[in-house]
Coordinates of N, CA and C in Angstrom, one line a residue:
X15 N 218.3 61.3 190.1 CA 219.6 61.1 190.8 C 220.4 62.3 190.5
X16 N 220.5 63.3 191.4 CA 221.1 64.5 191.0 C 222.6 64.5 191.3
X17 N 223.1 63.7 192.3 CA 224.5 63.7 192.6 C 225.3 62.8 191.7
X18 N 226.2 63.4 191.0 CA 227.0 62.7 190.0 C 227.8 61.6 190.7
X19 N 228.4 61.8 191.9 CA 229.1 60.8 192.6 C 228.3 59.6 192.9
X20 N 227.0 59.8 193.3 CA 226.1 58.7 193.6 C 225.7 58.0 192.3
X21 N 225.5 58.7 191.3 CA 225.2 58.1 190.0 C 226.3 57.1 189.5
X22 N 227.5 57.6 189.7 CA 228.7 56.7 189.3 C 228.8 55.5 190.2
X23 N 228.6 55.7 191.5 CA 228.6 54.6 192.4 C 227.5 53.5 192.0
X24 N 226.3 54.0 191.7 CA 225.2 53.1 191.3 C 225.6 52.4 189.9
X25 N 226.2 53.2 189.0 CA 226.7 52.6 187.8 C 227.7 51.4 188.1
X26 N 228.6 51.6 189.0 CA 229.5 50.5 189.3 C 228.8 49.4 190.0
X27 N 227.8 49.7 190.8 CA 227.0 48.7 191.4 C 226.3 47.8 190.4
X28 N 225.9 48.4 189.3 CA 225.3 47.5 188.2 C 226.3 46.5 187.7
X29 N 227.5 47.0 187.5 CA 228.6 46.1 187.0 C 229.0 45.0 188.0
X30 N 228.7 45.2 189.3 CA 229.0 44.2 190.3 C 227.9 43.3 190.7
X31 N 226.7 43.7 190.2 CA 225.5 42.9 190.6 C 225.4 41.6 189.8
X32 N 225.5 40.5 190.5 CA 225.5 39.2 189.8 C 224.1 38.6 189.6
X33 N 223.1 39.1 190.4 CA 221.7 38.6 190.3 C 221.1 39.3 189.1
X34 N 220.7 38.6 188.1 CA 220.2 39.2 186.9 C 219.0 40.2 187.1
X35 N 218.0 39.8 187.9 CA 216.8 40.6 188.2 C 217.2 41.9 188.9
X36 N 218.1 41.7 189.9 CA 218.6 42.9 190.7 C 219.4 43.8 189.8
X37 N 220.2 43.3 188.9 CA 221.0 44.1 188.0 C 220.1 44.9 187.1
X38 N 219.1 44.2 186.5 CA 218.2 44.9 185.6 C 217.5 46.1 186.3
X39 N 217.2 45.9 187.6 CA 216.6 47.0 188.4 C 217.5 48.2 188.5
X40 N 218.8 47.9 188.8 CA 219.8 49.0 188.9 C 220.0 49.6 187.6
X41 N 220.0 48.8 186.5 CA 220.2 49.4 185.1 C 219.0 50.3 184.8
X42 N 217.8 50.0 185.2 CA 216.6 50.8 184.9 C 216.7 52.1 185.7
X43 N 217.3 52.1 186.9 CA 217.5 53.2 187.7 C 218.5 54.2 187.2
X44 N 219.6 53.6 186.7 CA 220.8 54.4 186.3 C 220.8 54.8 184.8
X45 N 220.3 54.0 183.9 CA 220.4 54.2 182.5 C 219.1 54.5 181.8
X46 N 219.2 55.4 180.9 CA 218.0 55.7 180.0 C 217.7 54.4 179.2
X47 N 216.5 54.2 178.8 CA 216.1 53.0 178.1 C 217.0 52.7 176.9
X48 N 217.3 53.8 176.1 CA 218.0 53.6 174.9 C 219.5 54.1 175.0
X49 N 220.0 54.0 176.2 CA 221.4 54.4 176.4 C 222.4 53.6 175.5
X50 N 223.5 54.3 175.2 CA 224.5 53.7 174.3 C 225.7 53.5 175.2
X51 N 226.3 52.3 175.1 CA 227.6 52.0 175.8 C 228.6 51.5 174.8
X52 N 229.7 52.2 174.7 CA 230.8 51.8 173.8 C 232.1 51.8 174.5
X53 N 232.8 50.7 174.3 CA 234.2 50.6 174.8 C 235.0 49.9 173.7
X54 N 236.3 49.6 173.8 CA 237.1 49.0 172.7 C 236.6 47.6 172.3
X55 N 235.8 47.0 173.2 CA 235.4 45.6 172.9 C 234.0 45.4 172.5
X56 N 233.1 46.4 172.7 CA 231.7 46.2 172.5 C 231.0 47.6 172.3
X57 N 230.0 47.6 171.5 CA 229.1 48.8 171.4 C 227.7 48.3 171.4
X58 N 226.9 48.7 172.4 CA 225.5 48.3 172.5 C 224.6 49.4 172.8
X59 N 223.4 49.2 172.4 CA 222.3 50.3 172.7 C 221.2 49.6 173.5
X60 N 220.8 50.3 174.5 CA 219.7 49.8 175.3 C 220.2 49.0 176.6
X61 N 219.3 48.9 177.5 CA 219.6 48.3 178.8 C 219.8 46.8 178.6
X62 N 219.1 46.1 177.7 CA 219.3 44.7 177.5 C 220.7 44.4 176.9
X63 N 221.1 45.2 176.0 CA 222.5 45.0 175.5 C 223.5 45.3 176.6
X64 N 223.3 46.3 177.4 CA 224.3 46.5 178.5 C 224.2 45.4 179.5
X65 N 223.1 44.9 179.8 CA 222.9 43.8 180.7 C 223.7 42.6 180.2
X66 N 223.6 42.3 178.9 CA 224.3 41.1 178.4 C 225.8 41.3 178.4
X67 N 226.2 42.6 178.2 CA 227.6 42.9 178.2 C 228.2 42.7 179.6
X68 N 227.4 43.2 180.6 CA 227.9 43.0 182.0 C 227.9 41.5 182.4
X69 N 226.9 40.8 182.0 CA 226.9 39.3 182.3 C 228.1 38.6 181.7
X70 N 228.5 39.0 180.4 CA 229.7 38.5 179.8 C 231.0 38.8 180.5
X71 N 231.1 40.0 180.9 CA 232.3 40.5 181.7 C 232.4 39.7 183.0
X72 N 231.2 39.5 183.7 CA 231.2 38.8 184.9 C 231.6 37.3 184.7
X73 N 231.2 36.8 183.5 CA 231.6 35.4 183.2 C 233.1 35.3 183.0
X74 N 233.7 36.3 182.4 CA 235.1 36.3 182.1 C 236.0 36.6 183.3
X75 N 235.5 37.5 184.2 CA 236.2 37.9 185.3 C 235.5 37.6 186.6
X76 N 234.9 36.4 186.7 CA 234.1 36.0 187.9 C 234.9 36.2 189.2
X77 N 234.2 36.7 190.2 CA 234.8 36.9 191.5 C 235.5 38.3 191.7
X78 N 235.7 39.0 190.6 CA 236.4 40.3 190.7 C 235.3 41.4 190.9
X79 N 235.7 42.5 191.4 CA 234.8 43.6 191.6 C 235.3 44.9 191.0
X80 N 234.3 45.7 190.6 CA 234.6 47.0 190.1 C 234.6 48.0 191.2
X81 N 235.5 48.9 191.2 CA 235.5 50.0 192.2 C 236.0 51.3 191.6
X82 N 235.7 52.4 192.2 CA 236.1 53.7 191.8 C 237.5 53.9 192.0
X83 N 238.3 54.3 191.0 CA 239.7 54.4 191.1 C 240.2 55.8 191.5
X84 N 239.3 56.7 191.7 CA 239.7 58.1 192.1 C 238.4 59.0 192.1
X85 N 238.6 60.2 192.2 CA 237.5 61.2 192.2 C 236.8 61.2 190.9
X86 N 235.5 61.5 191.0 CA 234.7 61.7 189.8 C 234.9 63.1 189.4
X87 N 235.2 63.4 188.1 CA 235.4 64.7 187.6 C 234.2 65.0 186.7
X88 N 233.4 66.0 187.0 CA 232.2 66.3 186.3 C 232.0 67.8 186.0
X89 N 231.3 68.0 184.9 CA 230.8 69.4 184.6 C 229.6 69.2 183.7
X90 N 228.7 70.2 183.8 CA 227.5 70.1 183.0 C 226.8 68.8 183.3
X91 N 226.5 68.0 182.3 CA 225.9 66.7 182.5 C 226.9 65.6 182.0
X92 N 228.2 65.8 182.3 CA 229.2 64.8 181.8 C 230.1 64.5 183.0
X93 N 230.4 63.2 183.1 CA 231.3 62.8 184.2 C 232.4 61.9 183.6
X94 N 233.6 62.0 184.1 CA 234.6 61.0 183.8 C 235.2 60.5 185.1
X95 N 235.6 59.2 185.0 CA 236.1 58.6 186.2 C 236.9 57.4 185.9
X96 N 237.8 57.1 186.7 CA 238.7 55.9 186.5 C 238.0 54.8 187.4
X97 N 238.1 53.6 186.9 CA 237.5 52.4 187.6 C 238.6 51.3 187.6
X98 N 238.5 50.5 188.6 CA 239.4 49.3 188.8 C 238.6 48.1 188.8
X99 N 239.1 47.0 188.3 CA 238.5 45.7 188.4 C 239.6 44.7 188.9
X100 N 239.2 44.1 190.0 CA 240.2 43.2 190.6 C 239.6 42.5 191.8
X101 N 240.4 41.7 192.5 CA 239.9 41.1 193.8 C 239.7 42.2 194.8
X102 N 238.6 42.1 195.6 CA 238.3 43.1 196.5 C 239.5 43.4 197.5
X103 N 239.8 44.7 197.6 CA 240.9 45.1 198.4 C 242.3 44.8 197.9
X104 N 242.5 44.3 196.7 CA 243.8 44.0 196.2 C 244.1 44.9 194.9
X105 N 245.3 44.7 194.4 CA 245.7 45.4 193.2 C 244.7 45.1 192.0
X106 N 244.3 46.1 191.3 CA 243.4 45.8 190.2 C 244.1 45.1 189.0
X107 N 243.4 44.2 188.4 CA 243.9 43.5 187.2 C 243.6 44.3 185.9
X108 N 242.5 45.0 185.9 CA 242.1 45.9 184.8 C 241.8 47.3 185.3
X109 N 242.3 48.3 184.6 CA 242.0 49.7 184.9 C 241.5 50.3 183.6
X110 N 240.5 51.1 183.8 CA 239.9 51.9 182.7 C 239.3 53.2 183.1
X111 N 238.8 54.0 182.2 CA 238.1 55.1 182.6 C 236.9 55.3 181.6
X112 N 235.8 55.8 182.2 CA 234.6 56.0 181.4 C 234.2 57.5 181.4
X113 N 233.6 57.9 180.4 CA 233.0 59.2 180.3 C 231.5 58.9 180.1
X114 N 230.7 59.5 181.0 CA 229.2 59.3 181.0 C 228.5 60.6 180.8
X115 N 227.5 60.5 179.9 CA 226.7 61.6 179.6 C 225.3 61.4 180.3
X116 N 224.9 62.4 181.0 CA 223.6 62.2 181.7 C 222.5 63.0 181.0
X117 N 221.4 62.4 180.8 CA 220.3 63.0 180.1 C 219.4 63.9 181.1
X118 N 218.4 64.5 180.5 CA 217.6 65.4 181.3 C 216.8 64.7 182.4
X119 N 216.6 63.4 182.3 CA 215.9 62.7 183.3 C 216.8 62.2 184.5
X120 N 218.1 62.6 184.4 CA 219.1 62.3 185.4 C 219.7 60.9 185.3
X121 N 219.4 60.2 184.2 CA 220.0 58.9 184.0 C 221.0 59.0 182.9
X122 N 221.9 58.0 182.9 CA 223.0 58.0 181.9 C 222.4 57.6 180.5
X123 N 222.8 58.5 179.5 CA 222.3 58.2 178.2 C 223.4 57.7 177.3
X124 N 224.7 57.9 177.7 CA 225.8 57.4 176.9 C 227.0 57.2 177.8
X125 N 227.8 56.1 177.5 CA 229.0 55.9 178.1 C 230.1 55.6 177.1
X126 N 231.2 56.3 177.2 CA 232.3 56.0 176.3 C 233.4 55.4 177.2
X127 N 233.8 54.2 177.0 CA 234.8 53.5 177.9 C 236.1 53.3 177.3
X128 N 237.1 53.4 178.1 CA 238.5 53.2 177.6 C 239.2 52.3 178.5
X129 N 240.1 51.5 178.0 CA 240.9 50.5 178.8 C 242.3 51.0 178.9
X130 N 242.8 51.2 180.1 CA 244.2 51.6 180.3 C 245.1 50.5 180.6
X131 N 244.6 49.5 181.3 CA 245.4 48.3 181.7 C 244.6 47.1 181.6
X132 N 245.1 46.1 180.7 CA 244.3 44.9 180.5 C 245.3 43.8 180.5
X133 N 245.0 42.7 181.2 CA 245.9 41.5 181.3 C 246.1 40.9 179.9
X134 N 247.2 40.3 179.6 CA 247.4 39.6 178.3 C 246.4 38.5 178.2
X135 N 245.9 38.4 177.0 CA 244.9 37.3 176.7 C 243.5 37.6 177.1
X136 N 243.3 38.8 177.7 CA 241.9 39.1 178.1 C 241.1 39.7 176.9

């Protein structure tokens, strides 16, 4: 997957996929097997850990969708992008940005996530 914009869109698709088998297929396409994901709330290694993290987020924020919050900024094998989480077509409830490192195989090997806007009690 050579296009960084497409890779980020597939990354967000993984976060939106509620069918576990379909989500695991997207994760295998987008993430290296031993990928590391770290944000203020969790740090996991491997697709299974990321899958469990996504399932937990979907459980907490059911019915909401992730979308790209602006242009993907990329250089070398690194991308940063803002994402929104909220009702489709409405104001986001959560806003964050991620920095993704892409490995030689074209899949994400590391994500560093940051939260810019989080609702109270979340």
